[in-house]
Amino acid sequence: QLQLVESAGGLVQPGGSLRLACTASGFTNLEDYTIGWFRQAPGKEREGASCISRSNATINYLDSIEGRFTVSRDTAKNTVYLQMNRLKPEDTGAYYCAARRGAMCSAFVSRYDYWGQGTQVTVAS
């Protein structure tokens, strides 16, 4: 029933910033879900990047993004964002948001019930 869509990916120069957005179709309230952000580089497995829990606790799972990526909610817009700063070429990949009913964050793909189709982020000069 729940359908997610990611937006605002694109091409950016190294050192630049992007803000990805995750929204739900219909009238689903994303406040009822823990939302994870995952990324997948070409030829690589999907890996957990960031997460915001139902209670709005946040976590980054990758040392390489710590201090650069921030996940947040905008309740009024029913949207979850991933702010990405000081982007590096190694950040390039498809970025996905995913939802789970559980209250706690998880970095494991198998813990999430609903997935968006992804948005491409390319960091290159």
mmCIF file of N, CA and C in Angstrom:
data_model
loop_
_atom_site.group_PDB
_atom_site.id
_atom_site.type_symbol
_atom_site.label_atom_id
_atom_site.label_comp_id
_atom_site.label_asym_id
_atom_site.label_seq_id
_atom_site.Cartn_x
_atom_site.Cartn_y
_atom_site.Cartn_z
ATOM 1 N N GLN A 1 0.821 -1.202 0.000
ATOM 2 C CA GLN A 1 0.000 0.000 0.000
ATOM 3 C C GLN A 1 0.862 1.262 0.000
ATOM 4 N N LEU A 2 1.866 1.273 0.852
ATOM 5 C CA LEU A 2 2.741 2.438 0.937
ATOM 6 C C LEU A 2 3.684 2.469 -0.263
ATOM 7 N N GLN A 3 3.710 3.596 -0.948
ATOM 8 C CA GLN A 3 4.622 3.823 -2.054
ATOM 9 C C GLN A 3 5.469 5.052 -1.761
ATOM 10 N N LEU A 4 6.768 4.897 -1.912
ATOM 11 C CA LEU A 4 7.713 5.961 -1.631
ATOM 12 C C LEU A 4 8.357 6.448 -2.918
ATOM 13 N N VAL A 5 8.703 7.723 -2.944
ATOM 14 C CA VAL A 5 9.407 8.280 -4.088
ATOM 15 C C VAL A 5 10.503 9.213 -3.597
ATOM 16 N N GLU A 6 11.693 9.051 -4.174
ATOM 17 C CA GLU A 6 12.817 9.921 -3.883
ATOM 18 C C GLU A 6 12.935 10.971 -4.979
ATOM 19 N N SER A 7 13.429 12.138 -4.618
ATOM 20 C CA SER A 7 13.609 13.196 -5.592
ATOM 21 C C SER A 7 14.806 14.053 -5.224
ATOM 22 N N ALA A 8 15.202 14.895 -6.165
ATOM 23 C CA ALA A 8 16.226 15.928 -5.998
ATOM 24 C C ALA A 8 17.651 15.409 -6.088
ATOM 25 N N GLY A 9 17.823 14.219 -6.646
ATOM 26 C CA GLY A 9 19.160 13.809 -7.001
ATOM 27 C C GLY A 9 19.641 14.588 -8.212
ATOM 28 N N GLY A 10 20.878 14.340 -8.601
ATOM 29 C CA GLY A 10 21.402 15.033 -9.764
ATOM 30 C C GLY A 10 22.906 14.991 -9.836
ATOM 31 N N LEU A 11 23.444 15.820 -10.697
ATOM 32 C CA LEU A 11 24.882 15.935 -10.902
ATOM 33 C C LEU A 11 25.398 17.133 -10.120
ATOM 34 N N VAL A 12 26.466 16.928 -9.362
ATOM 35 C CA VAL A 12 27.034 17.993 -8.553
ATOM 36 C C VAL A 12 28.552 17.877 -8.562
ATOM 37 N N GLN A 13 29.217 19.010 -8.458
ATOM 38 C CA GLN A 13 30.672 19.027 -8.398
ATOM 39 C C GLN A 13 31.166 18.583 -7.022
ATOM 40 N N PRO A 14 32.351 17.998 -6.946
ATOM 41 C CA PRO A 14 32.916 17.694 -5.637
ATOM 42 C C PRO A 14 32.938 18.928 -4.743
ATOM 43 N N GLY A 15 32.563 18.728 -3.477
ATOM 44 C CA GLY A 15 32.458 19.828 -2.542
ATOM 45 C C GLY A 15 31.092 20.483 -2.498
ATOM 46 N N GLY A 16 30.222 20.143 -3.424
ATOM 47 C CA GLY A 16 28.892 20.705 -3.471
ATOM 48 C C GLY A 16 27.919 19.999 -2.556
ATOM 49 N N SER A 17 26.651 20.419 -2.620
ATOM 50 C CA SER A 17 25.610 19.899 -1.741
ATOM 51 C C SER A 17 24.365 19.523 -2.528
ATOM 52 N N LEU A 18 23.628 18.557 -1.996
ATOM 53 C CA LEU A 18 22.315 18.186 -2.486
ATOM 54 C C LEU A 18 21.425 17.887 -1.293
ATOM 55 N N ARG A 19 20.124 18.087 -1.472
ATOM 56 C CA ARG A 19 19.156 17.669 -0.469
ATOM 57 C C ARG A 19 18.141 16.745 -1.125
ATOM 58 N N LEU A 20 18.203 15.471 -0.770
ATOM 59 C CA LEU A 20 17.263 14.496 -1.276
ATOM 60 C C LEU A 20 15.985 14.529 -0.451
ATOM 61 N N ALA A 21 14.863 14.217 -1.085
ATOM 62 C CA ALA A 21 13.579 14.191 -0.411
ATOM 63 C C ALA A 21 12.911 12.842 -0.610
ATOM 64 N N CYS A 22 12.214 12.396 0.415
ATOM 65 C CA CYS A 22 11.457 11.154 0.383
ATOM 66 C C CYS A 22 10.026 11.464 0.773
ATOM 67 N N THR A 23 9.094 11.177 -0.121
ATOM 68 C CA THR A 23 7.685 11.403 0.149
ATOM 69 C C THR A 23 6.895 10.131 -0.098
ATOM 70 N N ALA A 24 5.682 10.076 0.447
ATOM 71 C CA ALA A 24 4.814 8.915 0.313
ATOM 72 C C ALA A 24 3.603 9.252 -0.535
ATOM 73 N N SER A 25 3.149 8.279 -1.290
ATOM 74 C CA SER A 25 1.942 8.458 -2.075
ATOM 75 C C SER A 25 0.712 8.410 -1.185
ATOM 76 N N GLY A 26 -0.395 8.927 -1.708
ATOM 77 C CA GLY A 26 -1.640 8.895 -0.966
ATOM 78 C C GLY A 26 -1.591 9.765 0.272
ATOM 79 N N PHE A 27 -2.216 9.276 1.314
ATOM 80 C CA PHE A 27 -2.325 10.053 2.549
ATOM 81 C C PHE A 27 -1.541 9.434 3.700
ATOM 82 N N THR A 28 -0.578 8.605 3.388
ATOM 83 C CA THR A 28 0.236 7.964 4.406
ATOM 84 C C THR A 28 1.030 8.995 5.192
ATOM 85 N N ASN A 29 1.023 8.843 6.493
ATOM 86 C CA ASN A 29 1.762 9.731 7.380
ATOM 87 C C ASN A 29 3.115 9.099 7.685
ATOM 88 N N LEU A 30 4.176 9.692 7.167
ATOM 89 C CA LEU A 30 5.509 9.127 7.374
ATOM 90 C C LEU A 30 5.964 9.211 8.820
ATOM 91 N N GLU A 31 5.277 9.984 9.631
ATOM 92 C CA GLU A 31 5.604 10.018 11.058
ATOM 93 C C GLU A 31 5.364 8.669 11.729
ATOM 94 N N ASP A 32 4.580 7.801 11.089
ATOM 95 C CA ASP A 32 4.313 6.475 11.634
ATOM 96 C C ASP A 32 5.390 5.459 11.274
ATOM 97 N N TYR A 33 6.432 5.894 10.581
ATOM 98 C CA TYR A 33 7.463 4.987 10.090
ATOM 99 C C TYR A 33 8.856 5.477 10.432
ATOM 100 N N THR A 34 9.733 4.530 10.654
ATOM 101 C CA THR A 34 11.161 4.789 10.640
ATOM 102 C C THR A 34 11.622 4.812 9.185
ATOM 103 N N ILE A 35 12.407 5.809 8.821
ATOM 104 C CA ILE A 35 12.841 5.984 7.441
ATOM 105 C C ILE A 35 14.362 5.853 7.353
ATOM 106 N N GLY A 36 14.800 4.949 6.506
ATOM 107 C CA GLY A 36 16.217 4.777 6.254
ATOM 108 C C GLY A 36 16.596 5.268 4.872
ATOM 109 N N TRP A 37 17.815 5.753 4.753
ATOM 110 C CA TRP A 37 18.400 6.096 3.462
ATOM 111 C C TRP A 37 19.509 5.101 3.158
ATOM 112 N N PHE A 38 19.466 4.536 1.971
ATOM 113 C CA PHE A 38 20.455 3.586 1.501
ATOM 114 C C PHE A 38 21.061 4.089 0.205
ATOM 115 N N ARG A 39 22.255 3.635 -0.088
ATOM 116 C CA ARG A 39 22.852 3.985 -1.364
ATOM 117 C C ARG A 39 23.524 2.766 -1.980
ATOM 118 N N GLN A 40 23.639 2.799 -3.294
ATOM 119 C CA GLN A 40 24.212 1.686 -4.031
ATOM 120 C C GLN A 40 25.070 2.232 -5.163
ATOM 121 N N ALA A 41 26.369 2.040 -5.039
ATOM 122 C CA ALA A 41 27.293 2.424 -6.093
ATOM 123 C C ALA A 41 27.236 1.393 -7.216
ATOM 124 N N PRO A 42 27.605 1.779 -8.435
ATOM 125 C CA PRO A 42 27.578 0.825 -9.549
ATOM 126 C C PRO A 42 28.394 -0.426 -9.244
ATOM 127 N N GLY A 43 27.784 -1.586 -9.428
ATOM 128 C CA GLY A 43 28.454 -2.848 -9.196
ATOM 129 C C GLY A 43 28.616 -3.233 -7.738
ATOM 130 N N LYS A 44 28.055 -2.450 -6.819
ATOM 131 C CA LYS A 44 28.188 -2.716 -5.391
ATOM 132 C C LYS A 44 26.837 -3.053 -4.770
ATOM 133 N N GLU A 45 26.885 -3.641 -3.580
ATOM 134 C CA GLU A 45 25.663 -3.937 -2.846
ATOM 135 C C GLU A 45 25.104 -2.679 -2.198
ATOM 136 N N ARG A 46 23.797 -2.689 -1.987
ATOM 137 C CA ARG A 46 23.141 -1.591 -1.309
ATOM 138 C C ARG A 46 23.567 -1.553 0.157
ATOM 139 N N GLU A 47 23.852 -0.355 0.663
ATOM 140 C CA GLU A 47 24.295 -0.213 2.033
ATOM 141 C C GLU A 47 23.527 0.893 2.739
ATOM 142 N N GLY A 48 23.301 0.695 4.031
ATOM 143 C CA GLY A 48 22.625 1.699 4.822
ATOM 144 C C GLY A 48 23.504 2.912 5.021
ATOM 145 N N ALA A 49 22.930 4.093 4.873
ATOM 146 C CA ALA A 49 23.658 5.339 5.029
ATOM 147 C C ALA A 49 23.207 6.119 6.266
ATOM 148 N N SER A 50 21.926 6.479 6.298
ATOM 149 C CA SER A 50 21.379 7.268 7.396
ATOM 150 C C SER A 50 19.983 6.783 7.739
ATOM 151 N N CYS A 51 19.509 7.174 8.921
ATOM 152 C CA CYS A 51 18.185 6.748 9.354
ATOM 153 C C CYS A 51 17.616 7.751 10.338
ATOM 154 N N ILE A 52 16.295 7.898 10.297
ATOM 155 C CA ILE A 52 15.574 8.664 11.308
ATOM 156 C C ILE A 52 14.444 7.787 11.831
ATOM 157 N N SER A 53 14.389 7.628 13.142
ATOM 158 C CA SER A 53 13.420 6.736 13.754
ATOM 159 C C SER A 53 12.061 7.405 13.884
ATOM 160 N N ARG A 54 11.081 6.622 14.325
ATOM 161 C CA ARG A 54 9.751 7.174 14.558
ATOM 162 C C ARG A 54 9.759 8.287 15.595
ATOM 163 N N SER A 55 10.682 8.212 16.531
ATOM 164 C CA SER A 55 10.826 9.241 17.552
ATOM 165 C C SER A 55 11.823 10.329 17.158
ATOM 166 N N ASN A 56 12.307 10.269 15.909
ATOM 167 C CA ASN A 56 13.202 11.269 15.329
ATOM 168 C C ASN A 56 14.622 11.230 15.865
ATOM 169 N N ALA A 57 15.010 10.100 16.434
ATOM 170 C CA ALA A 57 16.429 9.866 16.655
ATOM 171 C C ALA A 57 17.090 9.624 15.301
ATOM 172 N N THR A 58 18.301 10.117 15.124
ATOM 173 C CA THR A 58 18.993 9.983 13.841
ATOM 174 C C THR A 58 20.344 9.312 14.017
ATOM 175 N N ILE A 59 20.807 8.689 12.938
ATOM 176 C CA ILE A 59 22.090 8.012 12.970
ATOM 177 C C ILE A 59 22.652 7.932 11.555
ATOM 178 N N ASN A 60 23.969 8.033 11.451
ATOM 179 C CA ASN A 60 24.696 7.733 10.227
ATOM 180 C C ASN A 60 25.453 6.431 10.438
ATOM 181 N N TYR A 61 25.416 5.542 9.430
ATOM 182 C CA TYR A 61 26.037 4.231 9.556
ATOM 183 C C TYR A 61 27.397 4.138 8.877
ATOM 184 N N LEU A 62 27.756 5.117 8.088
ATOM 185 C CA LEU A 62 29.002 5.081 7.346
ATOM 186 C C LEU A 62 29.963 6.143 7.865
ATOM 187 N N ASP A 63 31.165 5.715 8.219
ATOM 188 C CA ASP A 63 32.168 6.668 8.689
ATOM 189 C C ASP A 63 32.443 7.744 7.646
ATOM 190 N N SER A 64 32.349 7.372 6.380
ATOM 191 C CA SER A 64 32.689 8.293 5.310
ATOM 192 C C SER A 64 31.701 9.450 5.173
ATOM 193 N N ILE A 65 30.495 9.321 5.709
ATOM 194 C CA ILE A 65 29.508 10.393 5.601
ATOM 195 C C ILE A 65 29.308 11.150 6.904
ATOM 196 N N GLU A 66 29.867 10.665 7.996
ATOM 197 C CA GLU A 66 29.688 11.310 9.289
ATOM 198 C C GLU A 66 30.177 12.753 9.229
ATOM 199 N N GLY A 67 29.339 13.657 9.717
ATOM 200 C CA GLY A 67 29.661 15.068 9.683
ATOM 201 C C GLY A 67 29.306 15.754 8.389
ATOM 202 N N ARG A 68 28.892 14.992 7.383
ATOM 203 C CA ARG A 68 28.538 15.564 6.081
ATOM 204 C C ARG A 68 27.059 15.361 5.729
ATOM 205 N N PHE A 69 26.474 14.251 6.157
ATOM 206 C CA PHE A 69 25.077 13.928 5.831
ATOM 207 C C PHE A 69 24.206 14.094 7.068
ATOM 208 N N THR A 70 23.013 14.672 6.884
ATOM 209 C CA THR A 70 22.065 14.862 7.967
ATOM 210 C C THR A 70 20.670 14.490 7.499
ATOM 211 N N VAL A 71 20.005 13.608 8.230
ATOM 212 C CA VAL A 71 18.641 13.213 7.905
ATOM 213 C C VAL A 71 17.680 13.957 8.829
ATOM 214 N N SER A 72 16.527 14.364 8.298
ATOM 215 C CA SER A 72 15.567 15.129 9.074
ATOM 216 C C SER A 72 14.161 14.928 8.530
ATOM 217 N N ARG A 73 13.169 15.327 9.326
ATOM 218 C CA ARG A 73 11.774 15.309 8.903
ATOM 219 C C ARG A 73 11.219 16.723 8.834
ATOM 220 N N ASP A 74 10.330 16.938 7.883
ATOM 221 C CA ASP A 74 9.497 18.129 7.856
ATOM 222 C C ASP A 74 8.066 17.633 7.983
ATOM 223 N N THR A 75 7.525 17.715 9.185
ATOM 224 C CA THR A 75 6.205 17.164 9.451
ATOM 225 C C THR A 75 5.125 17.824 8.606
ATOM 226 N N ALA A 76 5.202 19.138 8.452
ATOM 227 C CA ALA A 76 4.193 19.866 7.694
ATOM 228 C C ALA A 76 4.135 19.401 6.243
ATOM 229 N N LYS A 77 5.277 19.029 5.684
ATOM 230 C CA LYS A 77 5.339 18.579 4.294
ATOM 231 C C LYS A 77 5.295 17.062 4.163
ATOM 232 N N ASN A 78 5.210 16.355 5.286
ATOM 233 C CA ASN A 78 5.183 14.890 5.292
ATOM 234 C C ASN A 78 6.344 14.329 4.465
ATOM 235 N N THR A 79 7.524 14.841 4.738
ATOM 236 C CA THR A 79 8.703 14.543 3.943
ATOM 237 C C THR A 79 9.897 14.277 4.846
ATOM 238 N N VAL A 80 10.734 13.355 4.432
ATOM 239 C CA VAL A 80 12.019 13.102 5.072
ATOM 240 C C VAL A 80 13.120 13.503 4.099
ATOM 241 N N TYR A 81 14.111 14.214 4.603
ATOM 242 C CA TYR A 81 15.193 14.729 3.778
ATOM 243 C C TYR A 81 16.516 14.077 4.147
ATOM 244 N N LEU A 82 17.409 14.056 3.171
ATOM 245 C CA LEU A 82 18.807 13.738 3.415
ATOM 246 C C LEU A 82 19.639 14.886 2.866
ATOM 247 N N GLN A 83 20.168 15.697 3.764
ATOM 248 C CA GLN A 83 21.042 16.796 3.385
ATOM 249 C C GLN A 83 22.451 16.253 3.231
ATOM 250 N N MET A 84 23.041 16.474 2.075
ATOM 251 C CA MET A 84 24.351 15.938 1.740
ATOM 252 C C MET A 84 25.280 17.101 1.418
ATOM 253 N N ASN A 85 26.289 17.295 2.254
ATOM 254 C CA ASN A 85 27.227 18.399 2.096
ATOM 255 C C ASN A 85 28.629 17.892 1.805
ATOM 256 N N ARG A 86 29.437 18.770 1.228
ATOM 257 C CA ARG A 86 30.833 18.471 0.911
ATOM 258 C C ARG A 86 30.951 17.129 0.194
ATOM 259 N N LEU A 87 30.170 17.003 -0.857
ATOM 260 C CA LEU A 87 30.076 15.733 -1.569
ATOM 261 C C LEU A 87 31.395 15.359 -2.231
ATOM 262 N N LYS A 88 31.641 14.063 -2.273
ATOM 263 C CA LYS A 88 32.848 13.493 -2.846
ATOM 264 C C LYS A 88 32.484 12.544 -3.980
ATOM 265 N N PRO A 89 33.399 12.307 -4.917
ATOM 266 C CA PRO A 89 33.100 11.364 -5.998
ATOM 267 C C PRO A 89 32.657 9.987 -5.494
ATOM 268 N N GLU A 90 33.197 9.536 -4.380
ATOM 269 C CA GLU A 90 32.817 8.238 -3.848
ATOM 270 C C GLU A 90 31.400 8.196 -3.281
ATOM 271 N N ASP A 91 30.730 9.347 -3.185
ATOM 272 C CA ASP A 91 29.323 9.380 -2.804
ATOM 273 C C ASP A 91 28.397 9.052 -3.970
ATOM 274 N N THR A 92 28.938 8.936 -5.154
ATOM 275 C CA THR A 92 28.140 8.663 -6.343
ATOM 276 C C THR A 92 27.401 7.333 -6.222
ATOM 277 N N GLY A 93 26.129 7.323 -6.606
ATOM 278 C CA GLY A 93 25.344 6.106 -6.593
ATOM 279 C C GLY A 93 23.866 6.401 -6.628
ATOM 280 N N ALA A 94 23.081 5.341 -6.618
ATOM 281 C CA ALA A 94 21.632 5.459 -6.503
ATOM 282 C C ALA A 94 21.262 5.513 -5.026
ATOM 283 N N TYR A 95 20.442 6.478 -4.664
ATOM 284 C CA TYR A 95 20.018 6.659 -3.279
ATOM 285 C C TYR A 95 18.548 6.301 -3.143
ATOM 286 N N TYR A 96 18.244 5.505 -2.128
ATOM 287 C CA TYR A 96 16.897 5.006 -1.889
ATOM 288 C C TYR A 96 16.434 5.373 -0.491
ATOM 289 N N CYS A 97 15.180 5.743 -0.352
ATOM 290 C CA CYS A 97 14.578 5.792 0.966
ATOM 291 C C CYS A 97 13.736 4.543 1.164
ATOM 292 N N ALA A 98 13.638 4.126 2.413
ATOM 293 C CA ALA A 98 12.908 2.922 2.764
ATOM 294 C C ALA A 98 12.199 3.137 4.083
ATOM 295 N N ALA A 99 11.065 2.466 4.271
ATOM 296 C CA ALA A 99 10.251 2.637 5.461
ATOM 297 C C ALA A 99 10.048 1.310 6.171
ATOM 298 N N ARG A 100 10.028 1.375 7.495
ATOM 299 C CA ARG A 100 9.679 0.228 8.311
ATOM 300 C C ARG A 100 8.746 0.658 9.416
ATOM 301 N N ARG A 101 7.883 -0.248 9.838
ATOM 302 C CA ARG A 101 6.927 0.063 10.894
ATOM 303 C C ARG A 101 7.571 0.077 12.267
ATOM 304 N N GLY A 102 8.676 -0.612 12.434
ATOM 305 C CA GLY A 102 9.353 -0.666 13.708
ATOM 306 C C GLY A 102 9.813 0.702 14.172
ATOM 307 N N ALA A 103 9.925 0.852 15.473
ATOM 308 C CA ALA A 103 10.246 2.145 16.054
ATOM 309 C C ALA A 103 11.720 2.516 15.934
ATOM 310 N N MET A 104 12.579 1.527 15.738
ATOM 311 C CA MET A 104 14.019 1.755 15.802
ATOM 312 C C MET A 104 14.656 1.742 14.428
ATOM 313 N N CYS A 105 15.749 2.480 14.305
ATOM 314 C CA CYS A 105 16.531 2.477 13.079
ATOM 315 C C CYS A 105 17.264 1.158 12.890
ATOM 316 N N SER A 106 17.551 0.840 11.634
ATOM 317 C CA SER A 106 18.332 -0.325 11.281
ATOM 318 C C SER A 106 19.095 -0.036 9.995
ATOM 319 N N ALA A 107 20.312 -0.580 9.898
ATOM 320 C CA ALA A 107 21.107 -0.453 8.686
ATOM 321 C C ALA A 107 20.900 -1.619 7.723
ATOM 322 N N PHE A 108 20.044 -2.560 8.075
ATOM 323 C CA PHE A 108 19.867 -3.770 7.281
ATOM 324 C C PHE A 108 18.710 -3.614 6.304
ATOM 325 N N VAL A 109 18.993 -3.926 5.043
ATOM 326 C CA VAL A 109 17.983 -3.861 3.995
ATOM 327 C C VAL A 109 16.761 -4.694 4.345
ATOM 328 N N SER A 110 16.978 -5.863 4.938
ATOM 329 C CA SER A 110 15.896 -6.802 5.204
ATOM 330 C C SER A 110 14.908 -6.309 6.245
ATOM 331 N N ARG A 111 15.255 -5.304 6.998
ATOM 332 C CA ARG A 111 14.366 -4.793 8.039
ATOM 333 C C ARG A 111 13.328 -3.815 7.511
ATOM 334 N N TYR A 112 13.440 -3.410 6.271
ATOM 335 C CA TYR A 112 12.548 -2.404 5.712
ATOM 336 C C TYR A 112 11.498 -3.028 4.812
ATOM 337 N N ASP A 113 10.291 -2.501 4.898
ATOM 338 C CA ASP A 113 9.135 -3.079 4.232
ATOM 339 C C ASP A 113 8.796 -2.419 2.903
ATOM 340 N N TYR A 114 9.109 -1.162 2.757
ATOM 341 C CA TYR A 114 8.725 -0.397 1.581
ATOM 342 C C TYR A 114 9.919 0.377 1.054
ATOM 343 N N TRP A 115 10.024 0.428 -0.268
ATOM 344 C CA TRP A 115 11.168 1.053 -0.927
ATOM 345 C C TRP A 115 10.734 1.954 -2.064
ATOM 346 N N GLY A 116 11.446 3.062 -2.211
ATOM 347 C CA GLY A 116 11.313 3.863 -3.402
ATOM 348 C C GLY A 116 12.147 3.299 -4.536
ATOM 349 N N GLN A 117 12.035 3.909 -5.710
ATOM 350 C CA GLN A 117 12.752 3.439 -6.893
ATOM 351 C C GLN A 117 14.161 4.011 -7.005
ATOM 352 N N GLY A 118 14.488 4.964 -6.168
ATOM 353 C CA GLY A 118 15.826 5.509 -6.142
ATOM 354 C C GLY A 118 15.973 6.784 -6.951
ATOM 355 N N THR A 119 16.965 7.565 -6.576
ATOM 356 C CA THR A 119 17.330 8.754 -7.320
ATOM 357 C C THR A 119 18.850 8.775 -7.466
ATOM 358 N N GLN A 120 19.315 9.136 -8.643
ATOM 359 C CA GLN A 120 20.738 9.060 -8.942
ATOM 360 C C GLN A 120 21.458 10.307 -8.452
ATOM 361 N N VAL A 121 22.572 10.086 -7.764
ATOM 362 C CA VAL A 121 23.467 11.157 -7.345
ATOM 363 C C VAL A 121 24.820 10.904 -7.997
ATOM 364 N N THR A 122 25.285 11.868 -8.754
ATOM 365 C CA THR A 122 26.587 11.769 -9.406
ATOM 366 C C THR A 122 27.440 12.950 -8.984
ATOM 367 N N VAL A 123 28.591 12.656 -8.397
ATOM 368 C CA VAL A 123 29.522 13.685 -7.949
ATOM 369 C C VAL A 123 30.750 13.593 -8.842
ATOM 370 N N ALA A 124 30.933 14.584 -9.676
ATOM 371 C CA ALA A 124 32.024 14.565 -10.641
ATOM 372 C C ALA A 124 32.329 15.978 -11.089
ATOM 373 N N SER A 125 33.571 16.192 -11.489
ATOM 374 C CA SER A 125 33.990 17.485 -11.994
ATOM 375 C C SER A 125 33.846 17.572 -13.501
#
